[in-house]
Amino acid sequence: MYRLQFRSHQLAWIATMCVGMIAFGSFHPLAAQSPGEMAAEQARMEAEMAASAEYGSEYEEMDGYGGYGGGYGSPYGGGSAQSDATQTYLADLVSLVDGFKLSPLFAPDANVDVQTGPVLSREADQAFAAGNPAIALALMCGHMATEFDEAGPVIGSVQFSPALRRPVWNVRWAVSIAVRGSEDVSDPDPIREGATTPGRRMAGGGGGPSYDDSGAMEEQMQMQMQMEMEEMNSAMSGYDDMNSMSMTPSAKKPVIKSRDMLNAEAETVMSENLGLVAEMIAEEFTKRFTAGDYGPLFKSVTAPAPADPRASMVRSPIAAPVVANPEMSAELDELLSIAPDSLTMWKPGLSYVGMGASDEMLLVAKREGIEFLLHFDVLLKPGRGDKTQNVSRCRMFHVASGKQMALSKGIDNLEAAQMVGTGRSADERAYINDQIAALLGIMDRDTKAVSMPQNLSAEAAKGRVAMLLGSPKAKSLHTLAEIRLYQTMGLLTAEEVEMAFDIVGGSEALLFLHGPREERLAMARKWAGRSAPSAKP
């Protein structure tokens, strides 16, 4: 028993020494001591260890273990009892020190995000994921104009749009909708996949819950889980407060505003009035967008995953160092905060203009830099009984000219129900596919981007640049990016590029060519914010 007490006293002393050395920086590589100080410290520790060993030997004799000490001191048996005990305690010390995570204490700067590579291309993807495609495209053009030496892969991915008759990295699309007759009906009643009355769905029998009941049960389970998570987070809040008090002021990071990639209101409007029609059009567009049919940019960018509430329950007494991460920079957050309001997205790459007549929507789309518009006309009429007849058509416009390029067949919810009910259509999807097939065919024929022509001449490139310099929107990052393209293709000399930049933006544009890196990045963000149009009429 006394030996166990001695062991506990020794371990407690060692633990106290370890914690004390950590607290006062004794383990820090820079906390070096002079040779005299180190010798004195070692002598003091040996004296304390010897005194502790003598203190322990008294208890060993009382407990009947003193007779074993002499045997270990013979020349043939190894070390003394003191040296054996020392080895045991050193093993315990190593095990104890291994339990401490010392690396965070030696981190050079645990609160600095280490990010390498081009800055503006990363910020462009983040702006797109934050729901601002206009700023995203401007920043990517700024990347090509400003970070030219690192922008080769992006510049080289350029494509050509036959419909727009120019090089493109991203063709901008949008949707709008006009609904007539909504005041005459209580429910737009659009086509829904697998549409069945509640009575037929429940006619399958059984004592189980109905469709509505299962939805309610799922909602109740989600609410219960949310309440439990809130209780657990509340229980940990006290620890959070204590942990935050231990952080230095430099450890606090700026608060970045949370932004949604997609417009929830747009989803509600489109779903309520178009149902499966909207869903299928979105699917068809997304399939083409992610395949790069409308340019290589942003086709792989997805919305950030929602935060897992369970992550807040994982705590560590020593904060882990902050390493390279995809978090938005404070500069980009400020740019998105002060930039004029612009169109948000219904789906990735597909902006939402709003509700209104097609001519009004075209004006907004043109001001916003949209190139192709899908406009839905929905007509609602009271039908037999409590039914609503919902007839919709989709029109595709070339925004700059206002020309209608394609029109779908009429999509009628009552006709769909009859066709599916009589077996003339396999299901609602098959019916809608038949009605929009011609529209999708024209989209594929006339709006897809193709490979950039390889036989472009220097004269043609200079003619294109001259046209850009004479346009009302010449002072833009997109103009500078296209000039950089022709420089990469060897069609413009460095002197011609400098002259073109000077004409576009004077000293500000020349800064992109010759200025310090940080000044170039700041100026590119300034131009990106200035070029963003406002969606407000």
XYZ file of C-alpha atoms in Angstrom:
537
model
C 0.000 0.000 0.000
C 2.804 2.409 0.957
C 4.595 1.648 -2.287
C 1.459 2.544 -4.208
C 1.231 5.790 -2.245
C 4.848 6.527 -3.108
C 4.167 5.848 -6.766
C 1.161 8.184 -6.770
C 3.206 10.911 -5.044
C 5.932 10.574 -7.653
C 3.545 10.657 -10.622
C 1.700 13.637 -9.183
C 5.004 15.484 -8.809
C 6.061 14.608 -12.350
C 2.682 15.681 -13.772
C 2.920 18.973 -11.873
C 6.386 19.586 -13.292
C 5.219 18.814 -16.857
C 2.222 21.118 -16.642
C 4.350 23.826 -15.089
C 6.972 23.573 -17.808
C 4.281 23.699 -20.497
C 2.558 26.677 -18.902
C 5.779 28.676 -18.605
C 7.222 27.672 -21.966
C 9.964 25.372 -20.632
C 9.348 22.994 -23.532
C 9.497 25.723 -26.139
C 12.545 25.404 -28.430
C 13.335 29.098 -27.904
C 13.343 28.842 -24.103
C 17.050 27.947 -23.963
C 19.083 28.052 -20.726
C 22.729 28.817 -20.161
C 25.036 25.880 -19.303
C 25.312 27.068 -15.684
C 21.539 27.306 -15.306
C 21.046 23.878 -16.838
C 23.635 22.290 -14.474
C 22.039 23.900 -11.432
C 18.580 22.788 -12.513
C 19.786 19.206 -13.074
C 21.485 19.109 -9.617
C 18.297 20.367 -7.976
C 16.144 17.740 -9.687
C 18.600 14.908 -8.782
C 18.588 16.009 -5.125
C 14.774 15.987 -5.078
C 14.707 12.554 -6.688
C 17.217 11.189 -4.138
C 15.210 12.597 -1.252
C 12.050 11.076 -2.685
C 13.794 7.690 -3.053
C 14.919 7.749 0.600
C 11.401 8.706 1.619
C 10.075 5.761 -0.316
C 12.638 3.257 1.066
C 11.394 3.798 4.597
C 7.940 2.655 3.571
C 9.394 -0.282 1.677
C 11.187 -1.539 4.849
C 8.003 -1.138 6.868
C 6.138 -3.126 4.301
C 8.737 -5.923 4.255
C 10.294 -5.108 0.841
C 13.633 -3.686 2.120
C 15.517 -7.023 1.837
C 15.184 -7.062 -1.975
C 17.189 -3.874 -2.412
C 20.664 -5.329 -1.874
C 20.399 -8.017 -4.531
C 19.788 -5.479 -7.311
C 23.001 -3.675 -6.334
C 25.396 -6.562 -7.094
C 27.770 -6.305 -10.062
C 25.940 -9.271 -11.689
C 22.361 -8.231 -11.103
C 22.153 -4.811 -12.791
C 21.270 -1.457 -11.164
C 20.106 -0.522 -7.739
C 16.510 -0.298 -6.540
C 16.801 3.455 -7.021
C 17.859 3.100 -10.670
C 15.121 0.533 -11.294
C 12.537 2.847 -9.838
C 13.934 5.686 -11.913
C 13.547 3.654 -15.102
C 9.948 2.845 -14.175
C 9.150 6.458 -13.465
C 10.823 7.587 -16.674
C 8.584 5.199 -18.605
C 5.576 6.679 -16.813
C 6.849 10.178 -17.630
C 7.191 9.362 -21.349
C 3.669 7.944 -21.355
C 2.384 11.061 -19.594
C 4.148 13.502 -21.916
C 2.896 11.564 -24.955
C -0.606 12.374 -23.770
C 0.007 16.093 -24.283
C -0.480 17.511 -27.784
C 2.417 19.940 -27.875
C 2.436 20.690 -31.612
C -0.273 23.399 -31.393
C 1.925 25.253 -28.896
C 4.771 25.428 -31.379
C 2.641 26.404 -34.434
C 4.155 29.550 -35.988
C 0.792 31.227 -36.355
C -2.265 29.096 -35.706
C -4.757 31.703 -36.886
C -3.501 32.524 -40.369
C -5.182 30.786 -43.310
C -2.449 29.364 -45.517
C -3.690 29.579 -49.103
C -1.601 29.172 -52.200
C -2.214 29.498 -55.922
C -4.306 32.004 -57.825
C -6.599 34.036 -55.594
C -9.257 35.404 -57.935
C -10.165 32.072 -59.528
C -10.804 30.624 -56.068
C -12.870 33.663 -55.098
C -14.823 33.343 -58.361
C -15.882 29.794 -57.499
C -16.790 30.927 -53.980
C -18.865 33.828 -55.301
C -20.728 31.427 -57.583
C -21.360 29.072 -54.655
C -22.615 32.102 -52.709
C -25.283 32.730 -55.349
C -23.766 35.639 -57.306
C -22.898 34.432 -60.826
C -22.310 37.974 -62.144
C -19.562 38.729 -59.607
C -18.206 35.204 -60.090
C -17.764 35.665 -63.846
C -16.203 39.115 -63.369
C -13.700 37.737 -60.854
C -12.745 34.881 -63.179
C -12.122 37.390 -65.978
C -10.096 39.374 -63.452
C -8.080 36.228 -62.777
C -7.230 35.981 -66.481
C -6.364 39.673 -66.761
C -4.500 40.028 -63.447
C -2.986 36.624 -62.591
C -1.934 35.999 -66.170
C 1.018 33.735 -65.394
C -1.258 31.390 -63.400
C -4.332 31.656 -65.633
C -3.138 29.507 -68.530
C -5.493 26.561 -67.861
C -8.556 28.808 -67.598
C -7.663 30.900 -70.650
C -6.962 27.758 -72.652
C -10.370 26.276 -71.801
C -12.134 28.959 -73.858
C -14.883 27.913 -76.275
C -16.772 29.626 -79.081
C -20.506 30.328 -79.180
C -21.932 30.291 -82.721
C -25.134 31.944 -81.467
C -23.259 34.774 -79.736
C -20.469 34.818 -82.339
C -17.683 35.296 -79.787
C -15.381 33.387 -77.436
C -17.040 32.301 -74.201
C -16.045 30.849 -70.857
C -19.551 30.917 -69.431
C -22.855 31.475 -71.241
C -25.372 33.020 -68.887
C -28.927 31.645 -68.796
C -32.014 32.689 -66.853
C -35.702 31.819 -66.419
C -38.798 33.923 -65.896
C -42.495 33.200 -65.572
C -45.831 34.881 -66.245
C -49.017 33.501 -64.669
C -52.494 34.529 -65.808
C -55.792 33.574 -64.192
C -54.419 32.914 -60.711
C -57.172 35.078 -59.220
C -59.823 32.743 -60.655
C -58.521 29.511 -59.080
C -57.553 28.402 -55.603
C -54.780 26.020 -56.656
C -52.610 26.115 -59.819
C -52.694 22.295 -59.788
C -49.681 21.702 -62.084
C -48.646 18.270 -63.314
C -47.110 16.195 -60.547
C -45.182 12.972 -60.995
C -47.305 9.954 -60.061
C -50.328 12.152 -59.427
C -52.952 10.105 -57.512
C -55.905 11.110 -55.364
C -55.511 10.424 -51.618
C -58.338 7.842 -51.753
C -56.559 5.704 -54.359
C -53.260 5.921 -52.535
C -54.914 4.765 -49.300
C -56.979 2.081 -51.032
C -54.027 -0.285 -50.800
C -55.370 -1.099 -47.348
C -53.533 -2.006 -44.211
C -53.633 -0.424 -40.848
C -50.434 1.533 -41.383
C -50.233 5.303 -41.582
C -51.483 7.144 -44.631
C -49.154 9.192 -46.871
C -49.933 12.362 -44.950
C -49.498 10.603 -41.604
C -46.018 9.377 -42.513
C -45.011 12.892 -43.501
C -46.239 14.191 -40.160
C -44.364 11.449 -38.316
C -41.158 12.323 -40.169
C -41.619 15.988 -39.339
C -42.151 15.159 -35.659
C -38.981 13.034 -35.626
C -36.988 15.868 -37.166
C -38.360 18.320 -34.595
C -37.482 15.922 -31.761
C -33.936 15.490 -33.074
C -33.565 19.259 -33.402
C -34.724 19.777 -29.803
C -32.251 17.171 -28.546
C -29.418 18.803 -30.447
C -30.324 22.211 -28.995
C -30.324 20.768 -25.472
C -26.893 19.195 -25.986
C -25.489 22.420 -27.406
C -26.920 24.349 -24.473
C -25.267 21.955 -22.036
C -21.916 22.558 -23.700
C -22.261 26.341 -23.839
C -20.563 26.819 -20.480
C -17.522 24.952 -21.701
C -17.540 27.021 -24.880
C -17.468 30.228 -22.853
C -14.501 29.012 -20.798
C -12.692 27.853 -23.914
C -13.295 31.145 -25.718
C -11.907 33.067 -22.731
C -8.611 31.227 -23.144
C -8.259 32.363 -26.755
C -6.115 35.389 -27.473
C -7.710 38.347 -29.327
C -5.729 37.425 -32.448
C -7.454 34.017 -32.515
C -10.857 35.538 -33.267
C -11.689 35.338 -36.975
C -13.905 37.795 -38.857
C -17.529 36.752 -39.165
C -18.377 35.855 -42.765
C -21.996 36.342 -43.783
C -23.851 33.162 -44.643
C -25.202 33.145 -48.200
C -27.412 30.688 -50.072
C -26.420 29.558 -53.527
C -29.998 29.132 -54.759
C -33.107 31.292 -54.437
C -35.718 29.503 -52.310
C -38.453 31.889 -53.453
C -37.739 31.041 -57.082
C -38.041 27.344 -56.299
C -41.408 27.938 -54.628
C -42.806 29.983 -57.523
C -41.657 27.555 -60.175
C -42.794 24.455 -58.310
C -46.209 25.808 -57.341
C -47.095 26.920 -60.868
C -45.248 24.409 -63.075
C -44.691 21.310 -60.934
C -43.065 18.498 -62.888
C -42.564 20.764 -65.921
C -40.187 22.972 -63.937
C -38.454 19.940 -62.477
C -37.785 18.389 -65.868
C -36.616 21.642 -67.488
C -34.211 22.108 -64.562
C -32.921 18.562 -64.995
C -32.367 19.026 -68.730
C -30.543 22.315 -68.228
C -28.385 20.963 -65.403
C -27.381 17.985 -67.527
C -26.104 20.328 -70.238
C -24.557 22.863 -67.871
C -22.498 20.281 -65.984
C -21.388 18.733 -69.278
C -19.832 22.084 -70.264
C -22.235 22.793 -73.122
C -22.445 26.426 -71.993
C -18.795 26.960 -71.167
C -16.253 25.375 -68.832
C -16.590 27.724 -65.860
C -18.461 26.777 -62.668
C -19.811 23.528 -64.088
C -18.519 21.605 -61.079
C -19.301 24.187 -58.398
C -21.915 23.005 -55.941
C -23.553 24.600 -52.943
C -21.551 24.238 -49.704
C -22.758 21.349 -47.572
C -24.923 22.457 -44.628
C -23.130 22.529 -41.295
C -23.472 19.317 -39.291
C -24.825 20.263 -35.841
C -22.982 17.279 -34.369
C -19.679 18.955 -35.201
C -20.288 21.519 -32.468
C -20.228 18.717 -29.872
C -16.634 17.760 -30.675
C -14.424 19.720 -28.317
C -10.712 19.785 -27.609
C -9.070 21.512 -24.643
C -6.361 22.781 -27.007
C -7.640 24.455 -30.166
C -6.366 22.823 -33.342
C -4.390 25.071 -35.686
C -6.224 26.615 -38.617
C -4.707 25.290 -41.840
C -5.477 25.807 -45.515
C -9.242 25.866 -46.039
C -11.793 26.921 -48.657
C -13.398 29.584 -46.474
C -14.348 32.886 -48.080
C -11.865 35.717 -47.595
C -12.841 38.916 -45.815
C -12.151 40.832 -49.053
C -14.615 38.724 -51.038
C -17.191 38.918 -48.268
C -16.951 42.714 -48.353
C -17.239 42.757 -52.157
C -20.405 40.637 -52.107
C -21.844 42.803 -49.338
C -21.380 46.149 -51.086
C -22.020 45.040 -54.686
C -25.389 46.050 -56.201
C -28.181 43.513 -55.943
C -28.139 41.161 -58.904
C -30.052 38.146 -60.120
C -29.914 35.084 -57.921
C -30.027 31.516 -59.197
C -32.903 29.079 -59.373
C -30.503 26.276 -60.286
C -26.695 26.382 -60.694
C -26.014 28.408 -63.836
C -29.686 29.308 -64.294
C -30.614 32.700 -62.853
C -34.127 33.750 -61.875
C -35.370 37.023 -63.395
C -38.809 37.065 -61.760
C -42.502 37.143 -62.635
C -43.873 39.305 -65.429
C -44.567 39.579 -69.136
C -41.844 38.389 -71.476
C -40.991 41.863 -72.810
C -40.467 43.154 -69.259
C -38.377 40.154 -68.319
C -36.226 40.578 -71.439
C -35.353 44.135 -70.410
C -34.193 42.990 -66.983
C -32.293 40.050 -68.450
C -30.482 42.279 -70.937
C -29.486 44.727 -68.212
C -28.160 41.807 -66.161
C -25.967 40.431 -68.936
C -28.119 37.336 -69.542
C -27.635 35.795 -72.981
C -30.483 33.259 -73.222
C -33.844 33.370 -71.437
C -36.348 30.570 -70.866
C -39.714 32.227 -70.289
C -42.778 30.272 -69.114
C -46.326 31.429 -69.863
C -48.878 29.784 -67.563
C -52.638 30.059 -68.069
C -54.939 28.931 -65.254
C -58.668 28.316 -65.812
C -61.363 26.776 -63.605
C -62.218 23.275 -64.852
C -64.950 20.816 -64.046
C -65.734 20.485 -60.393
C -62.855 21.744 -58.278
C -60.266 21.014 -60.958
C -57.959 23.666 -62.401
C -56.770 23.565 -65.979
C -53.073 24.488 -66.077
C -51.661 25.092 -69.551
C -48.033 26.185 -69.880
C -45.598 26.869 -72.689
C -41.869 27.542 -72.621
C -40.259 30.056 -74.954
C -36.519 30.514 -75.513
C -35.187 33.995 -76.310
C -31.915 35.406 -77.568
C -31.766 38.257 -75.084
C -29.601 40.800 -76.917
C -31.884 40.851 -79.957
C -35.126 39.921 -78.188
C -35.690 37.242 -80.827
C -37.716 34.142 -79.910
C -35.672 31.093 -80.871
C -37.961 28.229 -79.834
C -41.419 27.431 -78.433
C -42.609 24.254 -76.754
C -45.973 22.634 -77.321
C -48.752 23.399 -74.862
C -48.402 21.371 -71.655
C -51.889 20.720 -70.215
C -52.376 19.045 -66.836
C -55.843 17.703 -67.748
C -54.587 16.365 -71.056
C -51.669 14.724 -69.263
C -54.010 12.983 -66.826
C -56.157 11.725 -69.708
C -53.165 10.519 -71.732
C -51.666 8.663 -68.802
C -55.033 7.329 -67.669
C -55.825 5.859 -71.084
C -52.346 4.451 -71.575
C -51.411 6.712 -74.475
C -48.491 8.023 -72.400
C -46.475 5.823 -70.097
C -46.469 8.429 -67.358
C -46.374 12.172 -66.753
C -42.698 12.396 -67.657
C -43.266 10.756 -71.010
C -46.067 13.221 -71.776
C -43.957 16.268 -70.885
C -40.993 14.911 -72.846
C -43.129 14.830 -75.971
C -44.167 18.449 -75.449
C -40.673 19.885 -74.867
C -38.657 17.698 -77.272
C -38.556 20.300 -80.050
C -37.469 23.040 -77.626
C -34.599 20.916 -76.300
C -33.544 20.045 -79.834
C -33.179 23.701 -80.771
C -31.292 24.385 -77.524
C -28.785 21.701 -78.441
C -28.481 22.853 -82.036
C -28.221 26.615 -81.549
C -26.896 27.415 -78.076
C -24.142 24.899 -77.356
C -20.590 26.197 -77.277
C -18.023 24.556 -79.562
C -14.244 24.422 -79.741
C -12.411 27.658 -80.432
C -11.323 27.999 -84.099
C -7.630 27.181 -84.407
C -7.005 29.027 -87.664
C -7.816 32.490 -86.291
C -5.577 35.125 -87.873
C -3.860 38.062 -86.186
C -5.866 40.447 -88.351
C -9.153 38.886 -87.198
C -8.054 39.089 -83.552
C -7.083 42.758 -83.893
C -10.405 43.487 -85.586
C -12.243 41.843 -82.709
C -10.234 43.860 -80.155
C -10.986 47.087 -82.051
C -14.690 46.271 -81.876
C -14.442 45.605 -78.128
C -12.623 48.888 -77.519
C -15.360 50.786 -79.324
C -18.284 49.222 -77.461
C -20.142 51.009 -74.633
C -19.091 48.266 -72.179
C -15.417 48.313 -73.140
C -14.231 49.078 -69.604
C -14.721 45.626 -68.154
C -12.724 42.680 -66.930
C -14.293 40.587 -69.682
C -12.715 42.833 -72.324
C -9.306 42.508 -70.679
C -9.707 38.725 -70.404
C -10.428 38.415 -74.127
C -7.384 40.548 -74.933
C -5.312 38.182 -72.804
C -6.749 35.271 -74.797
C -5.390 36.643 -78.063
C -2.053 37.320 -76.365
C -1.923 33.667 -75.265
C -2.717 32.552 -78.814
C 0.249 34.629 -80.077
C -2.007 36.983 -82.041
C -1.134 40.138 -80.045
C 2.268 41.364 -78.924
C 3.005 42.580 -75.403
C 3.128 46.168 -76.704
C -0.288 45.789 -78.364
C -1.729 44.328 -75.170
C -0.396 47.247 -73.116
C -1.837 49.747 -75.586
C -5.244 48.017 -75.486
C -5.256 47.927 -71.671
C -4.431 51.645 -71.603
C -7.351 52.438 -73.906
C -9.735 50.301 -71.832
C -8.942 51.658 -68.392
C -5.940 53.965 -68.330
C -3.733 53.765 -65.255
C -6.104 51.363 -63.472
C -5.909 48.827 -66.299
C -2.133 49.256 -66.605
C -1.910 48.376 -62.911
C -3.079 44.877 -63.882
C 0.050 44.541 -66.021
C 2.726 46.166 -63.873
C 1.414 46.723 -60.338
C 2.245 44.829 -57.122
C 0.220 41.683 -56.633
C -1.944 42.894 -53.751
C -2.760 46.146 -55.560
C -3.696 44.219 -58.690
C -6.033 41.945 -56.728
C -7.674 44.885 -54.965
C -8.220 46.708 -58.266
C -9.709 43.574 -59.862
C -12.234 43.283 -57.011
C -13.064 46.967 -57.454
C -13.751 46.476 -61.154
C -15.782 43.333 -60.466
C -18.053 45.192 -58.052
C -18.379 48.153 -60.393
C -19.353 45.987 -63.358
C -22.114 44.120 -61.527
C -25.498 45.387 -62.796
C -28.484 46.004 -60.559
C -31.588 43.915 -61.035
C -33.799 46.715 -59.751
C -35.757 48.459 -62.550
